[in-house]
Amino acid sequence: MINALNLSIAGAILLVILLRVLKISWPVVIIAALVLLVGVNIQWVKPFLENIGRSLGTNKVLGISAVLMLVLLFLKVPVFIAVFGGSLVYFLFNPGINQIIFGQKAVTGTESPSLLAIPFFVCAGTFMNYSGVTTRIMNFCSAITGRMPGGLAQVNVLLSTLMGGLSGSNLADAAMEAKMLVPEMEKQGFSKEFSSVVTAASAMITPLIPPGIAMILYGCIADVSIGKLFMSGITVGGALCIGMMILVHFISKRRGYLPIRNTKMSWAELWGHLKPALLPLCLPVIIIGGIRLGVFTATEAGAIAIIYAIILGLLYHELTLKGIIQACKETVCTTGGIMLIVAAASVFSWVLTKERIPQQLTEFIVSICPNKYAFLIAVNIFVLIVGMFIEGNATMIVLVPLLAPIARQYGIDEIQFAMVYIFNNAIGALSPPMGTLMFVTCSVTGCKTKPFMKEAIPFYLLLIVLLLLLTFCPPVTTAIVKLTYGG
């Protein structure tokens, strides 16, 4: 035992040195060292921790687990480590629970066939970026919106909408457009702050347009049809796109932001811009149409999207071997991060289910919210506040298993609630103090956070109006689903 203790202490010290050399943050380093110490000495540490757990009681142990998880999230520790850490405390301090279950739930949680859609669509999106598709779609957007006031800003919004149907990742969309469009917008007289805000705000459309990764994750967590979510996303994402384009129009008119061109484009010129972008723009149609007609599932649609992207790269003669390797690397990194979060979520969901937290929360909320609209308003306020501090995927894996059953209890359509929740998450990604879209965009463009937030006020107002529309007008989210699926 003493030898194991000495060995684990020496190993923990070496691990701390190694991780600090690799410039890993201190919270992660400390957690890694503690896990090593406890893991090596688990045989005599576990009984000691269980005795503490008995004296505290299950409720206090569960409370400590939740608080630890939230503290780690606020310290910007990676989401999967924060969730795993909170869950691990529950397993270590709870007598009678074998820690093997921790590993089993983490592994089995990632085995759902529906989750294969995530790496497939991520891979398809990265291949599109290396196939010259983005440039062709941007030229088409420029042809469509070139005569509108604030032409390049309109291109920014429309490009996010169309690229959302190809990549599904809002952060990738924001980074790409911040590099490609913001410098050009500044050259044409747009302020850095306005350019950055338009880029970040328009990237919100991406998770709402099929095949948004957020919709796939939500569908897997809440057991909701991903195909129906994709269909609903067409309306919601389209409404957000139109709303932002109208807002950009009025702001540009007031500030004198000029269009790209003043002359009307002939049909021949328009076709010249549409033709190169036509094949990429067919991909969302193929995905939605194939899923609805039963030709393939959402997961199989992701695989088809990869093949389609490779074919486009070969047709355009822009997809090189180096590009393929880089695209695969990006896919592995992105997918690995998401799947680690899913694994952590599976463990945490098991803990919540075992302690009957969803049932207790349902009883409490039903007792204080007289109707579904009161519940939806409460959810909107709560998720918006949480989204200001915690990354969207983290809130989804923690809150959706709790809130989705309550929404069903109130008779709220599962598709409507899903889109309201995802829309809230999207707003959180744009909101200070920890909005990921805001920080990614500002880091690329060099825009300061304070002027960014001031410039974003009109966009926040627009988002709140649209959120209320989704909340109080269910047909906005469900009409197209009922039209295509029936019911």
mmCIF file of C-alpha atoms in Angstrom, residues 186-435:
data_model
loop_
_atom_site.group_PDB
_atom_site.id
_atom_site.type_symbol
_atom_site.label_atom_id
_atom_site.label_comp_id
_atom_site.label_asym_id
_atom_site.label_seq_id
_atom_site.Cartn_x
_atom_site.Cartn_y
_atom_site.Cartn_z
ATOM 1 C CA GLU A 186 -13.550 46.601 -43.569
ATOM 2 C CA LYS A 187 -11.963 47.582 -46.893
ATOM 3 C CA GLN A 188 -15.410 48.568 -48.173
ATOM 4 C CA GLY A 189 -16.136 50.853 -45.207
ATOM 5 C CA PHE A 190 -17.865 48.570 -42.698
ATOM 6 C CA SER A 191 -16.741 48.998 -39.110
ATOM 7 C CA LYS A 192 -14.796 46.144 -37.521
ATOM 8 C CA GLU A 193 -17.426 45.843 -34.793
ATOM 9 C CA PHE A 194 -20.385 45.604 -37.180
ATOM 10 C CA SER A 195 -18.536 43.134 -39.426
ATOM 11 C CA SER A 196 -17.678 40.936 -36.440
ATOM 12 C CA VAL A 197 -21.217 41.025 -35.038
ATOM 13 C CA VAL A 198 -22.805 40.124 -38.382
ATOM 14 C CA THR A 199 -20.362 37.226 -38.757
ATOM 15 C CA ALA A 200 -21.001 35.860 -35.256
ATOM 16 C CA ALA A 201 -24.771 36.430 -35.348
ATOM 17 C CA SER A 202 -25.222 34.851 -38.777
ATOM 18 C CA ALA A 203 -23.246 31.785 -37.625
ATOM 19 C CA MET A 204 -26.141 31.170 -35.212
ATOM 20 C CA ILE A 205 -28.188 30.063 -38.209
ATOM 21 C CA THR A 206 -25.886 27.093 -38.840
ATOM 22 C CA PRO A 207 -27.072 24.798 -35.983
ATOM 23 C CA LEU A 208 -30.693 25.544 -36.943
ATOM 24 C CA ILE A 209 -30.281 24.527 -40.593
ATOM 25 C CA PRO A 210 -30.095 20.809 -41.418
ATOM 26 C CA PRO A 211 -27.796 18.979 -40.847
ATOM 27 C CA GLY A 212 -27.019 20.992 -37.689
ATOM 28 C CA ILE A 213 -24.959 19.038 -35.158
ATOM 29 C CA ALA A 214 -27.107 20.449 -32.330
ATOM 30 C CA MET A 215 -30.225 18.840 -33.828
ATOM 31 C CA ILE A 216 -28.475 15.467 -34.106
ATOM 32 C CA LEU A 217 -27.314 15.639 -30.480
ATOM 33 C CA TYR A 218 -30.741 16.702 -29.237
ATOM 34 C CA GLY A 219 -32.445 13.942 -31.201
ATOM 35 C CA CYS A 220 -30.152 11.304 -29.682
ATOM 36 C CA ILE A 221 -30.467 12.636 -26.126
ATOM 37 C CA ALA A 222 -34.248 13.153 -26.122
ATOM 38 C CA ASP A 223 -35.146 10.301 -28.508
ATOM 39 C CA VAL A 224 -36.737 12.645 -31.059
ATOM 40 C CA SER A 225 -36.812 12.022 -34.809
ATOM 41 C CA ILE A 226 -33.739 13.688 -36.335
ATOM 42 C CA GLY A 227 -35.488 13.813 -39.700
ATOM 43 C CA LYS A 228 -38.358 15.842 -38.216
ATOM 44 C CA LEU A 229 -35.899 18.175 -36.499
ATOM 45 C CA PHE A 230 -34.125 18.717 -39.817
ATOM 46 C CA MET A 231 -37.432 19.551 -41.476
ATOM 47 C CA SER A 232 -38.389 22.013 -38.731
ATOM 48 C CA GLY A 233 -34.937 23.595 -38.973
ATOM 49 C CA ILE A 234 -35.672 24.732 -42.530
ATOM 50 C CA THR A 235 -38.422 27.057 -41.267
ATOM 51 C CA VAL A 236 -36.638 28.247 -38.129
ATOM 52 C CA GLY A 237 -33.280 28.802 -39.826
ATOM 53 C CA GLY A 238 -34.979 30.466 -42.774
ATOM 54 C CA ALA A 239 -36.920 32.829 -40.498
ATOM 55 C CA LEU A 240 -33.710 33.813 -38.696
ATOM 56 C CA CYS A 241 -31.945 34.400 -42.021
ATOM 57 C CA ILE A 242 -34.731 36.652 -43.328
ATOM 58 C CA GLY A 243 -34.944 38.542 -40.024
ATOM 59 C CA MET A 244 -31.209 39.222 -39.995
ATOM 60 C CA MET A 245 -31.162 40.319 -43.625
ATOM 61 C CA ILE A 246 -33.968 42.823 -42.926
ATOM 62 C CA LEU A 247 -32.112 44.153 -39.865
ATOM 63 C CA VAL A 248 -28.842 44.445 -41.818
ATOM 64 C CA HIS A 249 -30.737 46.313 -44.563
ATOM 65 C CA PHE A 250 -32.018 49.001 -42.170
ATOM 66 C CA ILE A 251 -28.702 49.394 -40.338
ATOM 67 C CA SER A 252 -26.832 49.671 -43.634
ATOM 68 C CA LYS A 253 -29.296 52.253 -45.013
ATOM 69 C CA ARG A 254 -28.892 54.372 -41.879
ATOM 70 C CA ARG A 255 -25.095 54.194 -41.867
ATOM 71 C CA GLY A 256 -24.585 54.465 -45.606
ATOM 72 C CA TYR A 257 -23.025 51.028 -46.108
ATOM 73 C CA LEU A 258 -22.998 50.626 -49.882
ATOM 74 C CA PRO A 259 -24.091 47.682 -52.027
ATOM 75 C CA ILE A 260 -21.498 45.656 -53.920
ATOM 76 C CA ARG A 261 -22.826 46.900 -57.256
ATOM 77 C CA ASN A 262 -25.512 49.288 -58.520
ATOM 78 C CA THR A 263 -26.264 47.712 -61.890
ATOM 79 C CA LYS A 264 -28.844 45.007 -62.387
ATOM 80 C CA MET A 265 -27.410 41.591 -63.179
ATOM 81 C CA SER A 266 -28.632 39.863 -66.330
ATOM 82 C CA TRP A 267 -30.074 36.354 -66.248
ATOM 83 C CA ALA A 268 -27.008 35.082 -68.069
ATOM 84 C CA GLU A 269 -24.698 36.577 -65.422
ATOM 85 C CA LEU A 270 -26.872 35.197 -62.631
ATOM 86 C CA TRP A 271 -26.749 31.735 -64.186
ATOM 87 C CA GLY A 272 -22.977 32.103 -64.479
ATOM 88 C CA HIS A 273 -22.775 32.488 -60.683
ATOM 89 C CA LEU A 274 -25.434 29.864 -59.917
ATOM 90 C CA LYS A 275 -24.019 27.133 -62.147
ATOM 91 C CA PRO A 276 -20.800 26.509 -60.107
ATOM 92 C CA ALA A 277 -22.794 26.536 -56.854
ATOM 93 C CA LEU A 278 -25.700 24.425 -58.088
ATOM 94 C CA LEU A 279 -24.292 20.997 -57.236
ATOM 95 C CA PRO A 280 -23.278 21.930 -53.651
ATOM 96 C CA LEU A 281 -26.677 23.547 -53.066
ATOM 97 C CA CYS A 282 -28.363 20.285 -54.052
ATOM 98 C CA LEU A 283 -26.871 18.478 -51.027
ATOM 99 C CA PRO A 284 -29.423 19.718 -48.429
ATOM 100 C CA VAL A 285 -32.222 18.816 -50.846
ATOM 101 C CA ILE A 286 -30.787 15.312 -51.256
ATOM 102 C CA ILE A 287 -30.437 14.896 -47.473
ATOM 103 C CA ILE A 288 -33.937 16.099 -46.569
ATOM 104 C CA GLY A 289 -35.615 14.441 -49.541
ATOM 105 C CA GLY A 290 -33.869 11.114 -48.987
ATOM 106 C CA ILE A 291 -34.705 10.998 -45.287
ATOM 107 C CA ARG A 292 -38.338 11.952 -45.851
ATOM 108 C CA LEU A 293 -38.852 9.460 -48.676
ATOM 109 C CA GLY A 294 -37.267 6.695 -46.607
ATOM 110 C CA VAL A 295 -34.417 6.129 -49.047
ATOM 111 C CA PHE A 296 -31.898 6.426 -46.193
ATOM 112 C CA THR A 297 -31.700 7.359 -42.518
ATOM 113 C CA ALA A 298 -30.101 10.511 -41.105
ATOM 114 C CA THR A 299 -26.955 8.506 -40.353
ATOM 115 C CA GLU A 300 -26.764 7.095 -43.863
ATOM 116 C CA ALA A 301 -27.368 10.604 -45.218
ATOM 117 C CA GLY A 302 -24.125 11.678 -43.529
ATOM 118 C CA ALA A 303 -22.185 8.953 -45.346
ATOM 119 C CA ILE A 304 -23.778 9.984 -48.647
ATOM 120 C CA ALA A 305 -22.809 13.599 -47.924
ATOM 121 C CA ILE A 306 -19.135 12.559 -47.619
ATOM 122 C CA ILE A 307 -19.216 10.764 -50.962
ATOM 123 C CA TYR A 308 -20.966 13.748 -52.528
ATOM 124 C CA ALA A 309 -18.342 16.149 -51.141
ATOM 125 C CA ILE A 310 -15.476 14.000 -52.483
ATOM 126 C CA ILE A 311 -17.113 13.839 -55.923
ATOM 127 C CA LEU A 312 -17.445 17.636 -55.953
ATOM 128 C CA GLY A 313 -13.798 18.000 -54.960
ATOM 129 C CA LEU A 314 -12.748 15.761 -57.843
ATOM 130 C CA LEU A 315 -15.029 17.560 -60.303
ATOM 131 C CA TYR A 316 -13.626 20.955 -59.282
ATOM 132 C CA HIS A 317 -10.026 19.599 -59.252
ATOM 133 C CA GLU A 318 -9.399 21.346 -55.909
ATOM 134 C CA LEU A 319 -9.423 18.438 -53.431
ATOM 135 C CA THR A 320 -5.780 17.420 -53.039
ATOM 136 C CA LEU A 321 -4.264 14.613 -51.001
ATOM 137 C CA LYS A 322 -2.997 17.187 -48.508
ATOM 138 C CA GLY A 323 -6.517 18.619 -48.232
ATOM 139 C CA ILE A 324 -7.993 15.142 -47.640
ATOM 140 C CA ILE A 325 -5.503 14.429 -44.846
ATOM 141 C CA GLN A 326 -6.144 17.805 -43.214
ATOM 142 C CA ALA A 327 -9.919 17.354 -43.503
ATOM 143 C CA CYS A 328 -9.671 13.928 -41.848
ATOM 144 C CA LYS A 329 -7.584 15.397 -39.005
ATOM 145 C CA GLU A 330 -10.149 18.137 -38.393
ATOM 146 C CA THR A 331 -12.956 15.566 -38.475
ATOM 147 C CA VAL A 332 -11.246 13.345 -35.886
ATOM 148 C CA CYS A 333 -10.541 16.275 -33.543
ATOM 149 C CA THR A 334 -14.069 17.678 -33.782
ATOM 150 C CA THR A 335 -15.781 14.307 -33.489
ATOM 151 C CA GLY A 336 -13.536 13.229 -30.622
ATOM 152 C CA GLY A 337 -14.500 16.311 -28.626
ATOM 153 C CA ILE A 338 -18.210 15.775 -29.234
ATOM 154 C CA MET A 339 -18.171 12.057 -28.459
ATOM 155 C CA LEU A 340 -16.272 12.574 -25.204
ATOM 156 C CA ILE A 341 -19.055 14.959 -24.185
ATOM 157 C CA VAL A 342 -21.666 12.351 -25.158
ATOM 158 C CA ALA A 343 -19.855 9.682 -23.112
ATOM 159 C CA ALA A 344 -19.748 11.970 -20.086
ATOM 160 C CA ALA A 345 -23.423 12.826 -20.585
ATOM 161 C CA SER A 346 -24.360 9.135 -20.532
ATOM 162 C CA VAL A 347 -22.735 8.663 -17.133
ATOM 163 C CA PHE A 348 -24.353 11.794 -15.716
ATOM 164 C CA SER A 349 -27.769 10.813 -17.129
ATOM 165 C CA TRP A 350 -27.492 7.434 -15.402
ATOM 166 C CA VAL A 351 -26.803 9.190 -12.094
ATOM 167 C CA LEU A 352 -29.816 11.484 -12.559
ATOM 168 C CA THR A 353 -32.079 8.556 -13.494
ATOM 169 C CA LYS A 354 -30.959 6.454 -10.532
ATOM 170 C CA GLU A 355 -31.724 9.281 -8.121
ATOM 171 C CA ARG A 356 -35.080 10.015 -9.834
ATOM 172 C CA ILE A 357 -34.132 13.650 -10.362
ATOM 173 C CA PRO A 358 -36.238 14.072 -13.562
ATOM 174 C CA GLN A 359 -39.362 12.810 -11.797
ATOM 175 C CA GLN A 360 -38.824 15.047 -8.766
ATOM 176 C CA LEU A 361 -38.114 18.073 -10.941
ATOM 177 C CA THR A 362 -41.235 17.368 -13.005
ATOM 178 C CA GLU A 363 -43.422 17.300 -9.911
ATOM 179 C CA PHE A 364 -41.912 20.559 -8.636
ATOM 180 C CA ILE A 365 -42.235 22.499 -11.906
ATOM 181 C CA VAL A 366 -45.779 21.252 -12.583
ATOM 182 C CA SER A 367 -46.752 22.508 -9.138
ATOM 183 C CA ILE A 368 -45.477 26.071 -9.762
ATOM 184 C CA CYS A 369 -46.151 26.564 -13.515
ATOM 185 C CA PRO A 370 -49.914 26.757 -14.181
ATOM 186 C CA ASN A 371 -49.679 26.116 -17.940
ATOM 187 C CA LYS A 372 -47.289 25.278 -20.754
ATOM 188 C CA TYR A 373 -46.648 28.912 -21.670
ATOM 189 C CA ALA A 374 -45.502 29.721 -18.136
ATOM 190 C CA PHE A 375 -43.221 26.688 -18.336
ATOM 191 C CA LEU A 376 -41.794 27.745 -21.717
ATOM 192 C CA ILE A 377 -41.103 31.288 -20.473
ATOM 193 C CA ALA A 378 -39.344 29.860 -17.419
ATOM 194 C CA VAL A 379 -37.274 27.562 -19.640
ATOM 195 C CA ASN A 380 -36.356 30.438 -21.960
ATOM 196 C CA ILE A 381 -35.141 32.625 -19.095
ATOM 197 C CA PHE A 382 -33.290 29.779 -17.405
ATOM 198 C CA VAL A 383 -31.557 28.414 -20.513
ATOM 199 C CA LEU A 384 -30.621 31.919 -21.701
ATOM 200 C CA ILE A 385 -28.962 32.684 -18.361
ATOM 201 C CA VAL A 386 -27.185 29.325 -18.229
ATOM 202 C CA GLY A 387 -26.092 29.723 -21.856
ATOM 203 C CA MET A 388 -24.317 32.970 -20.979
ATOM 204 C CA PHE A 389 -21.873 31.030 -18.813
ATOM 205 C CA ILE A 390 -21.769 27.425 -20.041
ATOM 206 C CA GLU A 391 -21.134 26.019 -23.531
ATOM 207 C CA GLY A 392 -24.232 24.867 -25.433
ATOM 208 C CA ASN A 393 -23.419 21.154 -25.705
ATOM 209 C CA ALA A 394 -22.779 21.020 -21.960
ATOM 210 C CA THR A 395 -26.147 22.550 -21.124
ATOM 211 C CA MET A 396 -27.853 20.231 -23.593
ATOM 212 C CA ILE A 397 -26.507 17.011 -22.119
ATOM 213 C CA VAL A 398 -27.357 18.144 -18.597
ATOM 214 C CA LEU A 399 -30.705 19.913 -19.077
ATOM 215 C CA VAL A 400 -32.449 18.142 -21.975
ATOM 216 C CA PRO A 401 -32.923 14.835 -20.066
ATOM 217 C CA LEU A 402 -34.546 16.898 -17.303
ATOM 218 C CA LEU A 403 -36.650 19.351 -19.297
ATOM 219 C CA ALA A 404 -37.857 17.281 -22.274
ATOM 220 C CA PRO A 405 -40.005 14.894 -20.136
ATOM 221 C CA ILE A 406 -41.576 17.904 -18.370
ATOM 222 C CA ALA A 407 -42.418 19.485 -21.735
ATOM 223 C CA ARG A 408 -44.226 16.257 -22.696
ATOM 224 C CA GLN A 409 -46.112 16.409 -19.391
ATOM 225 C CA TYR A 410 -47.453 19.828 -20.410
ATOM 226 C CA GLY A 411 -48.448 18.536 -23.847
ATOM 227 C CA ILE A 412 -45.866 20.650 -25.701
ATOM 228 C CA ASP A 413 -44.992 19.306 -29.124
ATOM 229 C CA GLU A 414 -41.569 17.646 -28.899
ATOM 230 C CA ILE A 415 -40.405 19.316 -32.130
ATOM 231 C CA GLN A 416 -41.442 22.775 -30.926
ATOM 232 C CA PHE A 417 -39.668 22.323 -27.591
ATOM 233 C CA ALA A 418 -36.548 21.007 -29.322
ATOM 234 C CA MET A 419 -36.290 24.023 -31.628
ATOM 235 C CA VAL A 420 -37.015 26.467 -28.787
ATOM 236 C CA TYR A 421 -34.244 24.862 -26.742
ATOM 237 C CA ILE A 422 -31.740 24.807 -29.637
ATOM 238 C CA PHE A 423 -32.583 28.433 -30.446
ATOM 239 C CA ASN A 424 -31.883 29.372 -26.809
ATOM 240 C CA ASN A 425 -28.552 27.566 -27.010
ATOM 241 C CA ALA A 426 -27.695 29.474 -30.183
ATOM 242 C CA ILE A 427 -28.398 32.800 -28.453
ATOM 243 C CA GLY A 428 -26.200 31.716 -25.545
ATOM 244 C CA ALA A 429 -23.303 31.116 -27.937
ATOM 245 C CA LEU A 430 -23.509 34.800 -28.919
ATOM 246 C CA SER A 431 -24.029 36.199 -25.413
ATOM 247 C CA PRO A 432 -21.449 37.542 -22.965
ATOM 248 C CA PRO A 433 -19.606 36.807 -20.789
ATOM 249 C CA MET A 434 -18.639 33.391 -22.239
ATOM 250 C CA GLY A 435 -20.329 33.191 -25.654
#
